[in-house]
Amino acid sequence: MVALYLLDPQRKTPLQQWQFDSESRIRIGRSPDNDIVLSDPMVSRYHLELQCVHTGDPQRWHLTNRGTNGTFVDGILMTQGLVRDHAMIQLARGGPILLFHLEATIVPANLQCDHSGNLPNSLFCTRCGQPITVVRQIRQYQVLRILGQGGMGTTYLAWDATKTIANSQLLVLKEMNADMAKIAKAQELFEREARTLATLQHPGIPKYYDFFLQDGKKYLAMELIHGQDLERRVLERGPVTPAQAIAWMVQTCDVLDYLHTQDPPLIHRDIKPANLLVRRADNSIVVLDFGAVKESSTTPGTRIGAEGFAAPEQERGQPLTQSDLYAVGATLIFLLTGETPFKFLKQRGRGYRFDLSSVPTITPQLRRVIERATEPIPSDRHATAPELAAALKSANC
């Protein structure tokens, strides 16, 4: 028997696992007809093959690389060769890492596994394949760790216990606080996020899995995205380069275009660095938190938005699709300066505008794009997300 574990690239803890009882060949790659499918842009369609060359005790497995970006075993580039037990197999430099575990022991169902011999901070046992520590059980979801807590509720790292080990995957389970459940508006926002995610399908938006009521509390199960939000990234590492900031905002515009072209159009209303996550696998942007999403209409809505990022009309409860574009411009200011956009907001004429003349890292062309995106009057801004994206690309030339 052989087991392979997809590891978290930072903590080296198992995120997903596959077990093979009698297979003599295991194919790994991006194509869906592989035995292990890894949808990572650095992985080739048919990246590598593991072949059992000795069925005795112990087994011996031979690796053959077929990937364009190479395969690294324990940090060494390997074209082909035998793979040792507990070897770290990385598909391309900086790509996903698999832990190769030879002769994985399956614990009989009537015996309790003591979870011995696991790596530190492992989520799943390499012997029985089950979670090492379950904080609590919520319906079929086993909570493995608390990811965050806030006023609205608690976010958990969980997995669906009804899935087979081969198809298991980690997910995010959001729980609404009991106190917030008594507030009608809070319930509306929580349920709105679930309804919205259930109807959307875009690589820059987390996938919806489930929404349910349990013991008087509402829960939303959704895709786990491995990465870091832009607010935390800038606070930890400082301002980013104009080229990188533009690339991320162009991707954000692509997601906004998808939302704005729905029928009826959807306005996110809470675009800000904390709600834009950089996916670790491919450095792409994923837009989070759809609780504030509103259908475009002439009816005034609730005032929602972060200070410095929300457009003037949004603060009046009259958001438009251009309000999201204003937030993109404000987010650019934060990415390029590491400062809250509110710091650069100054009164000019009858309204307030961002004054970026004192920021040397922002070129005049990029400054003009940001200034137009954040004009106080919506009709003076870029009309659509693709138009703003095109302007940003031109500013990066």
Phi, psi and omega in degrees: 000144179230140174235141175234136184237126173282123186258147170297127186296336180268306185273345183060034177258146182297132177252327181208155184217154177225138178237139182234117185275314188229001181293141177257352179219134180233121179256136184230133179175190184274336182292140183295348179268009174282162176288325173236119183256122178239107183274070179237132184299339180278347181269134178285164180303317174233091193275314181206164181225134175251127183236128177284118184253354177210116185268002181285199181246109004272165175289158174231132182240137183250132180257137174234120179278133175233006184274146180296322184268006175083166178232133182245125179250117184054037176086357182250130179299127181231126174275316173198154180159172180286147181248127180281162175297139180066024176287148176264115181253118180249126180271098183079147178296120184086001180272187181297149183244131177245135173267122180268118183241113183275140177053055177296134182273128175263124180275128179305147185299331183274001178246145180268126180281139178268004177056034180279157175079017180267157176292151178302140178066015177294143177272325183240149180280133180285348180270310185255347179080002182264161177300139180286319179228126176248114182293316178195165179246127177237105188055235180270003185264126177263120181278124183258334185193150173272126180269326181186158179224139179211190182295324182283326183172197183240140178250129183244152165268123186217175173214156183275110184291346181278347180281152174288160181302320182294331183254009183292148176207148178283154180211170176258130177241115180263128180246130179276130179300145181299322180295320181290332180296341179278347181263121185301318182294321179296319177298318181299315181295318181295314180291327179296320179299317179296314180298318182294311181298328181294338183258354185254147177214101182207140181299341179265014179228132180302143179285143177272136178244315190197153173215129185203167178247128181220122179052041176081001180245147179261142183228145176232121177258130184213172183297139173271123178253122179275116181172201183217137180285158186294329178297310180295321181299314181290321180296328181274324188246348182093180182302153181259168180289153178304321181298317180290317180300317179296316180302316180293321181287331174296318176295321177297320177298326179296317177294317180296323177298320177299317180291315185290341181260010173289168179239103001283165179300145178252136177250125183292314176073358179218041175287121179197165184305323182292340180257011176241112185254137176268115179292126185297327186294322186222012177062028180262159183270136172237127181273129183249173171059088180257020179290336182264001183301138181223140174289141180293128180200172178270355181281126178302143180241187179289145178285109181228138177151152181276141181300131180093340181248338182276135179291155181305316181293332178290323178293340176270003181080022181232061184291149175233171176298328178293344177294324177293326180290325174302316181295327176296316178298317178295323178296322176302319179299316179296316182297323185274339183243337185076008182246155175296137181302332181305331181297331185261003182277120182227148180287131179217110185072230181269354183229183179250135179226160178278131178252106184252015183295338182270003182257103185291338183283347180263115181293156179305321181293316179292323179299320179295323179295315180296318181297321179290320180298333185249025175300142181299324180266122184306323182292344178274353181271179172298141186286325184222166177297317177299326179294318177294319179298318180296320179295321179293319179296321179294325180289345183265359181283000000 
